[in-house]
PDB file of C-alpha atoms in Angstrom:
ATOM      1  CA  MET A   1      32.879  51.254 -27.963  1.00 53.00           C
ATOM      2  CA  GLU A   2      34.209  48.501 -29.804  1.00 61.00           C
ATOM      3  CA  PRO A   3      33.087  45.545 -31.671  1.00 61.00           C
ATOM      4  CA  VAL A   4      32.941  42.301 -28.650  1.00 61.00           C
ATOM      5  CA  PRO A   5      35.620  40.154 -31.944  1.00 73.00           C
ATOM      6  CA  GLY A   6      33.783  36.883 -30.457  1.00 79.00           C
ATOM      7  CA  PRO A   7      31.383  35.626 -28.364  1.00 92.00           C
ATOM      8  CA  LEU A   8      31.848  35.716 -24.425  1.00 94.00           C
ATOM      9  CA  LEU A   9      32.490  33.116 -21.898  1.00 95.00           C
ATOM     10  CA  GLY A  10      29.418  31.938 -20.248  1.00 95.00           C
ATOM     11  CA  GLN A  11      26.985  33.297 -23.239  1.00 95.00           C
ATOM     12  CA  VAL A  12      23.192  31.859 -24.483  1.00 95.00           C
ATOM     13  CA  SER A  13      22.786  31.071 -27.758  1.00 95.00           C
ATOM     14  CA  LEU A  14      20.503  29.096 -30.407  1.00 95.00           C
ATOM     15  CA  PHE A  15      22.139  26.357 -32.693  1.00 95.00           C
ATOM     16  CA  ALA A  16      20.129  25.657 -35.651  1.00 95.00           C
ATOM     17  CA  GLY A  17      21.922  22.352 -36.147  1.00 94.00           C
ATOM     18  CA  ASN A  18      21.803  18.899 -34.735  1.00 94.00           C
ATOM     19  CA  PHE A  19      25.503  19.472 -33.102  1.00 96.00           C
ATOM     20  CA  VAL A  20      27.193  21.856 -30.372  1.00 96.00           C
ATOM     21  CA  PRO A  21      29.893  23.571 -31.939  1.00 95.00           C
ATOM     22  CA  ARG A  22      33.470  23.466 -31.088  1.00 95.00           C
ATOM     23  CA  GLY A  23      34.182  25.092 -27.545  1.00 94.00           C
ATOM     24  CA  TRP A  24      30.009  25.591 -26.722  1.00 97.00           C
ATOM     25  CA  MET A  25      28.233  22.895 -24.714  1.00 97.00           C
ATOM     26  CA  SER A  26      24.478  21.807 -24.839  1.00 97.00           C
ATOM     27  CA  CYS A  27      22.047  23.445 -21.628  1.00 95.00           C
ATOM     28  CA  ASP A  28      21.043  20.238 -20.519  1.00 95.00           C
ATOM     29  CA  GLY A  29      21.724  21.178 -16.691  1.00 94.00           C
ATOM     30  CA  SER A  30      25.545  19.286 -16.841  1.00 96.00           C
ATOM     31  CA  LEU A  31      27.259  19.183 -14.027  1.00 97.00           C
ATOM     32  CA  LEU A  32      31.126  20.858 -14.364  1.00 97.00           C
ATOM     33  CA  ALA A  33      34.374  19.813 -12.655  1.00 97.00           C
ATOM     34  CA  ILE A  34      35.336  23.910 -10.977  1.00 97.00           C
ATOM     35  CA  LYS A  35      39.479  22.925 -11.745  1.00 96.00           C
ATOM     36  CA  ASP A  36      38.408  22.153 -15.439  1.00 96.00           C
ATOM     37  CA  ASN A  37      35.934  25.401 -16.167  1.00 96.00           C
ATOM     38  CA  MET A  38      37.746  27.804 -13.211  1.00 96.00           C
ATOM     39  CA  ALA A  39      36.769  31.371 -15.123  1.00 95.00           C
ATOM     40  CA  LEU A  40      32.316  30.041 -15.809  1.00 96.00           C
ATOM     41  CA  PHE A  41      32.670  29.124 -12.656  1.00 97.00           C
ATOM     42  CA  ALA A  42      33.315  33.032 -11.956  1.00 95.00           C
ATOM     43  CA  ILE A  43      31.067  34.298 -13.451  1.00 95.00           C
ATOM     44  CA  ILE A  44      27.622  31.418 -12.854  1.00 93.00           C
ATOM     45  CA  GLY A  45      28.666  30.331  -9.748  1.00 94.00           C
ATOM     46  CA  THR A  46      26.386  27.525  -8.618  1.00 93.00           C
ATOM     47  CA  LEU A  47      23.324  29.923  -9.892  1.00 91.00           C
ATOM     48  CA  TYR A  48      22.176  26.447 -11.462  1.00 92.00           C
ATOM     49  CA  GLY A  49      23.296  23.723  -9.903  1.00 92.00           C
ATOM     50  CA  GLY A  50      26.105  22.173  -8.276  1.00 94.00           C
ATOM     51  CA  ASN A  51      27.888  21.766  -4.505  1.00 95.00           C
ATOM     52  CA  GLY A  52      30.069  25.118  -5.430  1.00 94.00           C
ATOM     53  CA  THR A  53      33.647  23.185  -4.012  1.00 95.00           C
ATOM     54  CA  THR A  54      33.988  20.923  -6.615  1.00 97.00           C
ATOM     55  CA  THR A  55      31.186  21.042  -9.007  1.00 97.00           C
ATOM     56  CA  PHE A  56      28.547  23.207 -10.755  1.00 96.00           C
ATOM     57  CA  ALA A  57      25.656  23.072 -13.312  1.00 95.00           C
ATOM     58  CA  VAL A  58      24.753  25.055 -16.356  1.00 95.00           C
ATOM     59  CA  PRO A  59      20.922  25.964 -17.637  1.00 93.00           C
ATOM     60  CA  ASP A  60      19.251  22.794 -18.433  1.00 92.00           C
ATOM     61  CA  LEU A  61      16.826  25.150 -20.960  1.00 92.00           C
ATOM     62  CA  ARG A  62      15.494  21.883 -21.972  1.00 89.00           C
ATOM     63  CA  SER A  63      11.558  22.165 -23.213  1.00 82.00           C
ATOM     64  CA  VAL A  64      11.578  25.553 -20.662  1.00 82.00           C
ATOM     65  CA  ALA A  65      12.439  28.992 -22.189  1.00 81.00           C
ATOM     66  CA  PRO A  66      14.566  31.950 -20.644  1.00 83.00           C
ATOM     67  CA  MET A  67      13.006  35.177 -19.104  1.00 77.00           C
ATOM     68  CA  HIS A  68      15.155  38.191 -18.679  1.00 73.00           C
ATOM     69  CA  ASP A  69      14.418  39.499 -15.040  1.00 65.00           C
ATOM     70  CA  MET A  70      17.515  41.466 -13.527  1.00 56.00           C
ATOM     71  CA  ALA A  71      14.738  42.329 -10.944  1.00 56.00           C
ATOM     72  CA  TYR A  72      14.736  39.363  -9.680  1.00 52.00           C
ATOM     73  CA  VAL A  73      10.250  40.248  -8.815  1.00 49.00           C
ATOM     74  CA  GLY A  74       8.151  38.365  -5.927  1.00 47.00           C
ATOM     75  CA  GLN A  75       9.450  34.917  -5.446  1.00 44.00           C
ATOM     76  CA  ARG A  76      11.178  34.850  -8.969  1.00 48.00           C
ATOM     77  CA  THR A  77      14.959  34.548  -8.884  1.00 49.00           C
ATOM     78  CA  ALA A  78      18.166  34.654 -11.451  1.00 51.00           C
ATOM     79  CA  SER A  79      17.654  30.518 -11.165  1.00 52.00           C
ATOM     80  CA  ALA A  80      14.356  29.394 -10.407  1.00 55.00           C
ATOM     81  CA  MET A  81      12.216  27.335 -13.000  1.00 57.00           C
ATOM     82  CA  THR A  82       8.806  28.588 -12.845  1.00 60.00           C
ATOM     83  CA  GLY A  83       6.074  27.496 -14.733  1.00 64.00           C
ATOM     84  CA  ALA A  84       4.868  23.951 -15.901  1.00 66.00           C
ATOM     85  CA  PRO A  85       3.829  21.919 -19.186  1.00 65.00           C
ATOM     86  CA  ALA A  86       0.495  21.900 -18.331  1.00 70.00           C
ATOM     87  CA  VAL A  87      -2.019  22.498 -15.196  1.00 72.00           C
ATOM     88  CA  VAL A  88      -5.273  21.181 -13.367  1.00 73.00           C
ATOM     89  CA  LEU A  89      -8.074  24.201 -12.968  1.00 73.00           C
ATOM     90  CA  ALA A  90      -9.160  24.774  -9.296  1.00 74.00           C
ATOM     91  CA  THR A  91     -12.964  25.530  -8.834  1.00 72.00           C
ATOM     92  CA  ASN A  92     -12.954  29.267  -8.452  1.00 78.00           C
ATOM     93  CA  GLN A  93     -11.276  29.457 -11.739  1.00 76.00           C
ATOM     94  CA  LEU A  94     -14.099  27.306 -13.587  1.00 75.00           C
ATOM     95  CA  PRO A  95     -17.321  28.979 -14.464  1.00 79.00           C
ATOM     96  CA  SER A  96     -20.746  27.784 -13.675  1.00 79.00           C
ATOM     97  CA  HIS A  97     -21.571  24.106 -14.772  1.00 73.00           C
ATOM     98  CA  THR A  98     -23.181  20.962 -14.354  1.00 74.00           C
ATOM     99  CA  HIS A  99     -21.844  17.843 -14.353  1.00 70.00           C
ATOM    100  CA  LYS A 100     -23.912  14.674 -15.365  1.00 73.00           C
ATOM    101  CA  GLY A 101     -23.845  11.783 -12.346  1.00 70.00           C
ATOM    102  CA  SER A 102     -25.096   8.645 -11.409  1.00 74.00           C
ATOM    103  CA  PHE A 103     -26.037   6.924  -8.052  1.00 72.00           C
ATOM    104  CA  THR A 104     -25.839   3.816  -7.040  1.00 74.00           C
ATOM    105  CA  GLY A 105     -27.633   2.550  -3.957  1.00 71.00           C
ATOM    106  CA  THR A 106     -27.140  -0.329  -2.417  1.00 72.00           C
ATOM    107  CA  ALA A 107     -30.286  -2.559  -0.068  1.00 70.00           C
ATOM    108  CA  SER A 108     -31.358  -1.228   3.139  1.00 70.00           C
ATOM    109  CA  ASN A 109     -33.646  -2.540   6.066  1.00 70.00           C
ATOM    110  CA  ALA A 110     -36.136   0.282   8.002  1.00 68.00           C
ATOM    111  CA  THR A 111     -38.128   0.109  11.241  1.00 69.00           C
ATOM    112  CA  VAL A 112     -41.343   1.288  10.665  1.00 69.00           C
ATOM    113  CA  SER A 113     -44.747   0.806  14.142  1.00 71.00           C
ATOM    114  CA  MET A 114     -47.792   0.837  13.202  1.00 72.00           C
ATOM    115  CA  ALA A 115     -50.714   0.951  15.595  1.00 70.00           C
ATOM    116  CA  LEU A 116     -54.267  -1.020  15.189  1.00 71.00           C
ATOM    117  CA  THR A 117     -57.561  -0.291  15.744  1.00 75.00           C
ATOM    118  CA  VAL A 118     -60.287  -1.851  15.609  1.00 76.00           C
ATOM    119  CA  LYS A 119     -64.042  -1.516  15.776  1.00 79.00           C
ATOM    120  CA  ASP A 120     -66.322  -1.561  19.788  1.00 80.00           C
ATOM    121  CA  THR A 121     -68.727  -3.671  18.396  1.00 82.00           C
ATOM    122  CA  VAL A 122     -69.991  -7.124  16.927  1.00 78.00           C
ATOM    123  CA  GLY A 123     -69.546  -7.661  13.939  1.00 77.00           C
ATOM    124  CA  ASN A 124     -69.876 -10.620  11.341  1.00 78.00           C
ATOM    125  CA  ALA A 125     -68.479 -13.713  11.210  1.00 70.00           C
ATOM    126  CA  ASP A 126     -67.814 -13.723   7.591  1.00 74.00           C
ATOM    127  CA  PRO A 127     -65.449 -11.722   5.932  1.00 72.00           C
ATOM    128  CA  GLN A 128     -65.666  -9.206   3.323  1.00 73.00           C
ATOM    129  CA  ALA A 129     -62.945  -7.195   1.489  1.00 76.00           C
ATOM    130  CA  GLY A 130     -62.725  -3.412   2.746  1.00 73.00           C
ATOM    131  CA  ASP A 131     -64.165  -5.068   6.647  1.00 74.00           C
ATOM    132  CA  PHE A 132     -62.674  -4.314   9.900  1.00 76.00           C
ATOM    133  CA  LEU A 133     -61.866  -5.996  13.246  1.00 75.00           C
ATOM    134  CA  GLY A 134     -64.548  -5.912  15.881  1.00 77.00           C
ATOM    135  CA  LYS A 135     -64.833  -7.226  18.893  1.00 72.00           C
ATOM    136  CA  GLY A 136     -66.166 -11.000  19.382  1.00 73.00           C
ATOM    137  CA  GLY A 137     -69.102 -11.829  20.646  1.00 70.00           C
ATOM    138  CA  THR A 138     -70.513 -14.900  23.044  1.00 72.00           C
ATOM    139  CA  GLY A 139     -71.570 -18.931  22.708  1.00 69.00           C
ATOM    140  CA  GLY A 140     -69.788 -21.871  21.108  1.00 66.00           C
ATOM    141  CA  ALA A 141     -70.900 -20.020  17.517  1.00 68.00           C
ATOM    142  CA  ALA A 142     -67.738 -18.669  15.087  1.00 66.00           C
ATOM    143  CA  ALA A 143     -66.639 -15.254  16.815  1.00 74.00           C
ATOM    144  CA  PRO A 144     -68.418 -12.197  14.635  1.00 74.00           C
ATOM    145  CA  ILE A 145     -65.348 -10.425  14.136  1.00 71.00           C
ATOM    146  CA  TYR A 146     -65.274  -8.536  11.299  1.00 73.00           C
ATOM    147  CA  VAL A 147     -67.411  -5.497  11.217  1.00 78.00           C
ATOM    148  CA  ARG A 148     -68.281  -4.111   7.607  1.00 80.00           C
ATOM    149  CA  LYS A 149     -66.806  -0.972   6.055  1.00 82.00           C
ATOM    150  CA  THR A 150     -69.577   1.253   6.543  1.00 85.00           C
ATOM    151  CA  SER A 151     -69.523   0.763  10.260  1.00 84.00           C
ATOM    152  CA  THR A 152     -70.046   4.443  12.369  1.00 86.00           C
ATOM    153  CA  ALA A 153     -69.006   2.117  16.292  1.00 82.00           C
ATOM    154  CA  ALA A 154     -65.627   4.035  18.014  1.00 82.00           C
ATOM    155  CA  ASP A 155     -62.401   2.706  16.902  1.00 79.00           C
ATOM    156  CA  VAL A 156     -60.315   0.526  19.952  1.00 70.00           C
ATOM    157  CA  ARG A 157     -56.279   1.943  19.401  1.00 71.00           C
ATOM    158  CA  LEU A 158     -54.415  -1.215  20.168  1.00 63.00           C
ATOM    159  CA  SER A 159     -50.821  -1.717  21.302  1.00 60.00           C
ATOM    160  CA  PRO A 160     -48.184  -0.838  18.193  1.00 63.00           C
ATOM    161  CA  THR A 161     -46.643  -3.753  16.271  1.00 61.00           C
ATOM    162  CA  MET A 162     -43.356  -3.394  15.135  1.00 62.00           C
ATOM    163  CA  VAL A 163     -42.011  -3.939  11.215  1.00 63.00           C
ATOM    164  CA  GLY A 164     -37.923  -4.759  10.688  1.00 64.00           C
ATOM    165  CA  MET A 165     -37.599  -2.048   8.046  1.00 61.00           C
ATOM    166  CA  THR A 166     -34.234  -0.391   8.950  1.00 60.00           C
ATOM    167  CA  MET A 167     -33.034   2.365   6.316  1.00 62.00           C
ATOM    168  CA  VAL A 168     -29.629   4.063   5.930  1.00 62.00           C
ATOM    169  CA  PRO A 169     -29.982   6.152   2.986  1.00 67.00           C
ATOM    170  CA  GLN A 170     -26.449   5.061   1.421  1.00 68.00           C
ATOM    171  CA  GLY A 171     -25.092   4.440  -1.893  1.00 70.00           C
ATOM    172  CA  THR A 172     -21.933   5.741  -4.513  1.00 72.00           C
ATOM    173  CA  VAL A 173     -22.204   8.971  -6.278  1.00 71.00           C
ATOM    174  CA  THR A 174     -20.229   9.137  -9.710  1.00 69.00           C
ATOM    175  CA  VAL A 175     -20.070  12.250 -11.170  1.00 67.00           C
ATOM    176  CA  GLY A 176     -18.812  12.358 -14.946  1.00 61.00           C
ATOM    177  CA  LEU A 177     -15.772  13.930 -16.750  1.00 58.00           C
ATOM    178  CA  ALA A 178     -13.919  14.004 -14.360  1.00 59.00           C
ATOM    179  CA  GLY A 179     -10.431  16.611 -15.214  1.00 63.00           C
ATOM    180  CA  SER A 180      -7.152  16.040 -15.920  1.00 67.00           C
ATOM    181  CA  GLY A 181      -4.356  18.205 -16.547  1.00 67.00           C
ATOM    182  CA  GLU A 182      -4.612  20.781 -19.576  1.00 69.00           C
ATOM    183  CA  ALA A 183      -1.701  21.870 -21.742  1.00 69.00           C
ATOM    184  CA  VAL A 184      -0.585  25.001 -21.527  1.00 69.00           C
ATOM    185  CA  VAL A 185       2.896  24.815 -23.939  1.00 70.00           C
ATOM    186  CA  LEU A 186       3.057  27.527 -26.602  1.00 74.00           C
ATOM    187  CA  PRO A 187       3.651  27.084 -30.433  1.00 78.00           C
ATOM    188  CA  HIS A 188       7.268  26.045 -30.526  1.00 80.00           C
ATOM    189  CA  ILE A 189      10.284  24.230 -33.069  1.00 87.00           C
ATOM    190  CA  LYS A 190      13.038  21.846 -31.795  1.00 89.00           C
ATOM    191  CA  MET A 191      16.634  24.005 -31.377  1.00 93.00           C
ATOM    192  CA  ILE A 192      19.522  23.708 -29.127  1.00 95.00           C
ATOM    193  CA  TRP A 193      20.898  26.158 -26.545  1.00 96.00           C
ATOM    194  CA  ALA A 194      24.391  26.012 -25.417  1.00 97.00           C
ATOM    195  CA  ILE A 195      26.399  27.845 -23.856  1.00 97.00           C
ATOM    196  CA  CYS A 196      30.294  28.934 -24.546  1.00 96.00           C
ATOM    197  CA  ILE A 197      32.445  27.683 -22.240  1.00 95.00           C
ATOM    198  CA  VAL A 198      35.363  28.249 -24.048  1.00 94.00           C
ATOM    199  CA  GLY A 199      35.251  32.649 -25.130  1.00 92.00           C
ATOM    200  CA  LEU A 200      36.519  35.875 -23.675  1.00 92.00           C
ATOM    201  CA  MET A 201      35.932  37.437 -20.642  1.00 92.00           C
ATOM    202  CA  PRO A 202      32.743  39.401 -20.568  1.00 90.00           C
ATOM    203  CA  SER A 203      33.872  42.356 -18.500  1.00 86.00           C
ATOM    204  CA  ARG A 204      31.392  44.545 -16.693  1.00 80.00           C
ATOM    205  CA  TRP A 205      29.930  47.363 -17.511  1.00 75.00           C
TER     206      TRP A 205
END
């Protein structure tokens, strides 16, 4: 087997300089005219873009790494780009943990129903702390409606009264430390990926 004397058309290589060598082109996804690059088009076709009628594209290797994949495993095809420079983890990818949260409530109303009772006995005209309401007496004197708290008289249930309190719990829960994208970029150094556009026509093995 004789060695190939020069670069092959369509060959992709790294270049350590800050310019693209003559006969090569930066792998930046640029479109080329088919009529001016028939040989290169015959090799890569529209694998990396172009309409296939008047244009085709060179690979775009800016900020991505090429991967040898001849078997086309799963959804990976010869020109499909996979991966991302940053990802956001889903809940099922995280260990059990807790977040700090804060709740900001708002004023609300509630409706409460209360039943009132009075003692079924005549009381006193002067009220004291802890007295119950009782039934009034007769005559023109002050109504003896205050029954001492020590009274054992029976209670008489009155109609309930309504107090305007309508409770509707509401507010906003704020969870701290909301997640963002996490960088997954490998350590790297900037170099130029270039594709040979003027070279020897490769032959199949």
